[in-house]
PDB file of N, CA and C in Angstrom:
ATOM      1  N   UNK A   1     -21.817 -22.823  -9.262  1.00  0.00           N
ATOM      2  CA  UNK A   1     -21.451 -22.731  -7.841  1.00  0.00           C
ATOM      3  C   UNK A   1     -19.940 -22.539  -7.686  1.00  0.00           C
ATOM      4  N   UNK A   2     -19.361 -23.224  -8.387  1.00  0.00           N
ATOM      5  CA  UNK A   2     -17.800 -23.272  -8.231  1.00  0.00           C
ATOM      6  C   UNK A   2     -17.346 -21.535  -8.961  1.00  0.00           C
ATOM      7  N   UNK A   3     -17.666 -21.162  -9.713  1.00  0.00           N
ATOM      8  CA  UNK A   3     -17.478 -19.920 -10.315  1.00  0.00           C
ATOM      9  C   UNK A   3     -17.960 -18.699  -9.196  1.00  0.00           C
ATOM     10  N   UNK A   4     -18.525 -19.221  -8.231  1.00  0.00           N
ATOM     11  CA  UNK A   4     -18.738 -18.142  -6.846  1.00  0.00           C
ATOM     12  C   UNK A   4     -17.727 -18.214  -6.360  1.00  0.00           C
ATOM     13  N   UNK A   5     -17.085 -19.632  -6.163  1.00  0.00           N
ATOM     14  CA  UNK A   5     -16.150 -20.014  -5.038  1.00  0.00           C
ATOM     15  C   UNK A   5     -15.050 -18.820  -5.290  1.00  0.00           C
ATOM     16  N   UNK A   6     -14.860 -19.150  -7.009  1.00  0.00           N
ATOM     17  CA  UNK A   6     -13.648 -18.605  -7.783  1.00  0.00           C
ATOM     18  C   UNK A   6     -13.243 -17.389  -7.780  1.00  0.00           C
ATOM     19  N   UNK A   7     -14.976 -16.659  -7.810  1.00  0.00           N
ATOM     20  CA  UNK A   7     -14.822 -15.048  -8.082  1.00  0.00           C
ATOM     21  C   UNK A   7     -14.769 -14.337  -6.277  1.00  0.00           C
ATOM     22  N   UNK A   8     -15.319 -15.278  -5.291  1.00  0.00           N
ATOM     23  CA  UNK A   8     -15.118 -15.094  -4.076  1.00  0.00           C
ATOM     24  C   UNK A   8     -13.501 -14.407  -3.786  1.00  0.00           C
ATOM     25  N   UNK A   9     -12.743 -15.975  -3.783  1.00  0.00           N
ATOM     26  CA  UNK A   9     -11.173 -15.872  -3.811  1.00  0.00           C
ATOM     27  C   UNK A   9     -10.483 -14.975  -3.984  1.00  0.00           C
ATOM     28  N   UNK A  10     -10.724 -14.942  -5.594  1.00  0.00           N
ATOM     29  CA  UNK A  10     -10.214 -13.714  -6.682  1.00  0.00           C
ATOM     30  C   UNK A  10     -10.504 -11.740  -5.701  1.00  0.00           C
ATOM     31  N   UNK A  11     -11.897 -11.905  -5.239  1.00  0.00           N
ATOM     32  CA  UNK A  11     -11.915 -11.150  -4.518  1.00  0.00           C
ATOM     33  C   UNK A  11     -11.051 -10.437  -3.259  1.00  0.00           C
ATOM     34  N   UNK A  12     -10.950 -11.833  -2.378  1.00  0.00           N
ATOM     35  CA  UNK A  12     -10.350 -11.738  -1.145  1.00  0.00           C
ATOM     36  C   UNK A  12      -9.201 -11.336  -1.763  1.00  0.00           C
ATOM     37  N   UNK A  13      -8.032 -12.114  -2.507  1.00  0.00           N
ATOM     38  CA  UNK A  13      -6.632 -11.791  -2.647  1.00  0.00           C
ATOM     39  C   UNK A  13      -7.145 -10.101  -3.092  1.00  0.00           C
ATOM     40  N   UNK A  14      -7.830  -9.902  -3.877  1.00  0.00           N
ATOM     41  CA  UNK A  14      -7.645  -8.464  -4.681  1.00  0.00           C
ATOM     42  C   UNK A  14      -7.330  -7.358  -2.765  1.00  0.00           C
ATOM     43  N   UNK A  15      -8.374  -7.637  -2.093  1.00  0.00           N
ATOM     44  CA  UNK A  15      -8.913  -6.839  -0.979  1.00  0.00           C
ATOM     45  C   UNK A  15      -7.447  -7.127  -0.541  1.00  0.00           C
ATOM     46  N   UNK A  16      -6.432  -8.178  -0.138  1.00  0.00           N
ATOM     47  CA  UNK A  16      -5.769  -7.853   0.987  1.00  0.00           C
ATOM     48  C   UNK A  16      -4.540  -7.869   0.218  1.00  0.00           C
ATOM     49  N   UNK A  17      -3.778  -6.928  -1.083  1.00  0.00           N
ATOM     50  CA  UNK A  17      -3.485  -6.751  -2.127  1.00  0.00           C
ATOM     51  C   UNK A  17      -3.578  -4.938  -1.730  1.00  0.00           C
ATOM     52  N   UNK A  18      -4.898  -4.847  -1.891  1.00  0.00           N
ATOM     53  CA  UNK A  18      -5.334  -3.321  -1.695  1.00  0.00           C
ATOM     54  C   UNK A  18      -4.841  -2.746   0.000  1.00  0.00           C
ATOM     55  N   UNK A  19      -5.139  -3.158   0.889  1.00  0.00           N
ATOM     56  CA  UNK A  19      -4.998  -3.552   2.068  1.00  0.00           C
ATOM     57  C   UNK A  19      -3.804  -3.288   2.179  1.00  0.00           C
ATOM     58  N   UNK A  20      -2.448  -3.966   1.803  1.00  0.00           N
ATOM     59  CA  UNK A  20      -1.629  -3.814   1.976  1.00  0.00           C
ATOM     60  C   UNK A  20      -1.064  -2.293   1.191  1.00  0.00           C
ATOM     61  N   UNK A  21      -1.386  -1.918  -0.207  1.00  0.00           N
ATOM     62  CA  UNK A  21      -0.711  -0.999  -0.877  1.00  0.00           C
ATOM     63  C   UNK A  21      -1.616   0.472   0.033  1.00  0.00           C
ATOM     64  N   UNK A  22      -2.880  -0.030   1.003  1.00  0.00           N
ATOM     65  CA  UNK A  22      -3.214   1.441   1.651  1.00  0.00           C
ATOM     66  C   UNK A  22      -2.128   1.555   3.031  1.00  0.00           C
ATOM     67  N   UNK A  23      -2.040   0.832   3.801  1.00  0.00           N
ATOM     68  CA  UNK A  23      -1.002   0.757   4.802  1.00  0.00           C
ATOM     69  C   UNK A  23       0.239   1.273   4.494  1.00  0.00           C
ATOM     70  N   UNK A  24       1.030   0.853   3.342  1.00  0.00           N
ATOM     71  CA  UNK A  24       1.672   1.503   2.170  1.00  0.00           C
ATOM     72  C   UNK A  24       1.883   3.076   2.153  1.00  0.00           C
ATOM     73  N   UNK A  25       1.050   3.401   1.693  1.00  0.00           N
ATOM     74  CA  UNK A  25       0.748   4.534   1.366  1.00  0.00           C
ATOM     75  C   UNK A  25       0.282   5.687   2.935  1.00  0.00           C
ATOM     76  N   UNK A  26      -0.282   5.022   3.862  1.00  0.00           N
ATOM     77  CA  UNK A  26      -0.636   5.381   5.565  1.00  0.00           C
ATOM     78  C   UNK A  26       1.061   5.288   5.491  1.00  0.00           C
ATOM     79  N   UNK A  27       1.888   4.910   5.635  1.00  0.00           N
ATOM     80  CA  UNK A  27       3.082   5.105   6.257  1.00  0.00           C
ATOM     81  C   UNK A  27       3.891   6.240   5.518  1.00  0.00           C
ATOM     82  N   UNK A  28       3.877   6.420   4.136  1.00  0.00           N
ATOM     83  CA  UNK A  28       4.407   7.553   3.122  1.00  0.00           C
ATOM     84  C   UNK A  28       3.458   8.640   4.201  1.00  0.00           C
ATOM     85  N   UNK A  29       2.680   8.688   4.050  1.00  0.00           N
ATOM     86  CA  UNK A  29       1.610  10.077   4.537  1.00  0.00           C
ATOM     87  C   UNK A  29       2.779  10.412   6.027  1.00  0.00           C
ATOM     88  N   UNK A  30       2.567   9.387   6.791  1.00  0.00           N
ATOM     89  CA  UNK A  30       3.246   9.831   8.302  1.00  0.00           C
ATOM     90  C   UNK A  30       4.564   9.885   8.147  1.00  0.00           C
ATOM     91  N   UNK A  31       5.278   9.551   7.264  1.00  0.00           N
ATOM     92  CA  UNK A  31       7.060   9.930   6.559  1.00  0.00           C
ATOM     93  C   UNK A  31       6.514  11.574   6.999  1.00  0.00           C
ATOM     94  N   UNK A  32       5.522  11.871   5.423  1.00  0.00           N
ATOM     95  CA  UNK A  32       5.488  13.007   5.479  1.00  0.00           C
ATOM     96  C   UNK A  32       5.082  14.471   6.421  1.00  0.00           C
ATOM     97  N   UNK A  33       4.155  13.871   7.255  1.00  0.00           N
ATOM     98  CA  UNK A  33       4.030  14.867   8.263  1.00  0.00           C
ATOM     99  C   UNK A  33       4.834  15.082   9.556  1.00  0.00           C
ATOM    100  N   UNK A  34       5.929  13.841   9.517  1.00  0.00           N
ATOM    101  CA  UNK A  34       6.522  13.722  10.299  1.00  0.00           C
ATOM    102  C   UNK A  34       7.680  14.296  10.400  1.00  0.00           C
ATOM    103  N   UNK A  35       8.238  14.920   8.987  1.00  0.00           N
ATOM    104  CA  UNK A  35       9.841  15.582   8.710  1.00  0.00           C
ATOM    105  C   UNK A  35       9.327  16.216   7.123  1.00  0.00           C
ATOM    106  N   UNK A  36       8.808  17.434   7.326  1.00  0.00           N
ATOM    107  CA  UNK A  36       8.598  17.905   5.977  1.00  0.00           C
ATOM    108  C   UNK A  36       9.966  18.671   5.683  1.00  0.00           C
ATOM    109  N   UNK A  37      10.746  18.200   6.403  1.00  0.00           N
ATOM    110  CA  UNK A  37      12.273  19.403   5.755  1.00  0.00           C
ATOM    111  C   UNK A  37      12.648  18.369   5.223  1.00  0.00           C
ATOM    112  N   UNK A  38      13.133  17.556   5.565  1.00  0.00           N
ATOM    113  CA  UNK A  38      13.490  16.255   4.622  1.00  0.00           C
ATOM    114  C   UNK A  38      12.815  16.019   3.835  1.00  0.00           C
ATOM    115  N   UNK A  39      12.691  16.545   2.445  1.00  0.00           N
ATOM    116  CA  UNK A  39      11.937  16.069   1.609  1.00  0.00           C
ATOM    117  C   UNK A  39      12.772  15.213   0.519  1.00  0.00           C
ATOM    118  N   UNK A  40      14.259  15.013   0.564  1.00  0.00           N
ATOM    119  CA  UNK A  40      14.994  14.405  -0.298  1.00  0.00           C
ATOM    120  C   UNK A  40      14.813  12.981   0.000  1.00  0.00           C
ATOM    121  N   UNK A  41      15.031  12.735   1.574  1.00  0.00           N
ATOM    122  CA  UNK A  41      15.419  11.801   2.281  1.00  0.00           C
ATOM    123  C   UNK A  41      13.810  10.873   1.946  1.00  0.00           C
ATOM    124  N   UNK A  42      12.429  11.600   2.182  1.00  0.00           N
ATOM    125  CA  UNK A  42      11.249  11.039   1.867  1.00  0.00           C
ATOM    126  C   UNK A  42      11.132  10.150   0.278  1.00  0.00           C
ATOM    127  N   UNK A  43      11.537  11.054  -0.681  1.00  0.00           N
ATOM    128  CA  UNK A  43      12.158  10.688  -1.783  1.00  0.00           C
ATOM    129  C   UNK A  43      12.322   9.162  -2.256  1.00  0.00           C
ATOM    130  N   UNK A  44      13.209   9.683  -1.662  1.00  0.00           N
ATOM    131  CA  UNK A  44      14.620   8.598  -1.346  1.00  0.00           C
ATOM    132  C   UNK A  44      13.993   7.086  -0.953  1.00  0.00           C
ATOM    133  N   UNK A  45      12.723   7.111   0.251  1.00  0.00           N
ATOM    134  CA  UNK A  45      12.381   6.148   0.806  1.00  0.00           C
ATOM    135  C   UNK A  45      10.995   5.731  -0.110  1.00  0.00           C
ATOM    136  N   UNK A  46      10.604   6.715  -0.598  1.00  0.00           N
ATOM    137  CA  UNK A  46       9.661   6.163  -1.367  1.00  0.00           C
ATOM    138  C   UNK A  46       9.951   5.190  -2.365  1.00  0.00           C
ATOM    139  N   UNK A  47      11.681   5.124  -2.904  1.00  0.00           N
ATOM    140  CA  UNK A  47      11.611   4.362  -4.045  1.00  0.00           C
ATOM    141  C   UNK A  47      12.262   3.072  -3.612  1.00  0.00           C
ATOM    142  N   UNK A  48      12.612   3.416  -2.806  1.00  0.00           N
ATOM    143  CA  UNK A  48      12.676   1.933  -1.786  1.00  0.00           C
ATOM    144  C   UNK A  48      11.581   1.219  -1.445  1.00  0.00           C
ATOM    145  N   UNK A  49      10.506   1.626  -1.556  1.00  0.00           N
ATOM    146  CA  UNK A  49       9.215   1.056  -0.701  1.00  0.00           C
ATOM    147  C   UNK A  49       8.525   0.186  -2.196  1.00  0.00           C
ATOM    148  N   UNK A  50       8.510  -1.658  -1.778  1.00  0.00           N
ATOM    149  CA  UNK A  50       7.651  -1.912  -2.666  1.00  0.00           C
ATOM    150  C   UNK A  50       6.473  -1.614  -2.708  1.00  0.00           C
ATOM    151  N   UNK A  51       5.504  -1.469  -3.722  1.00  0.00           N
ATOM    152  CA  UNK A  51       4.329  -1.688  -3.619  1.00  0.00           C
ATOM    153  C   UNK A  51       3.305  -2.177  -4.446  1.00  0.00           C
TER     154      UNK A  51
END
């Protein structure tokens, strides 16, 4: 029973982990459609961006 609890958990963190690195990645996308001449400056912000 406790090994449900565990692999439950383990789950949730994984999901809002993922969750966060897609939002992540939703904001790179709208960088990009938003100023495709700037592509240095996109760059640039990508390696700034943890993820």
């Amino acid at each position: 029973d406790n090994e449900w609890k565990t692999r439950y958990e383990t789950q949730v963190e994984l999901n809002k982990q993922l969750e966060r690195q897609v939002n992540i990645l939703r904001d790179k996308v709208e960088l990009i459609r938003g100023n495709p001449a700037d592509k240095l400056f996109i760059v640039r912000t990508f390696d700034k961006m943890p993820v």
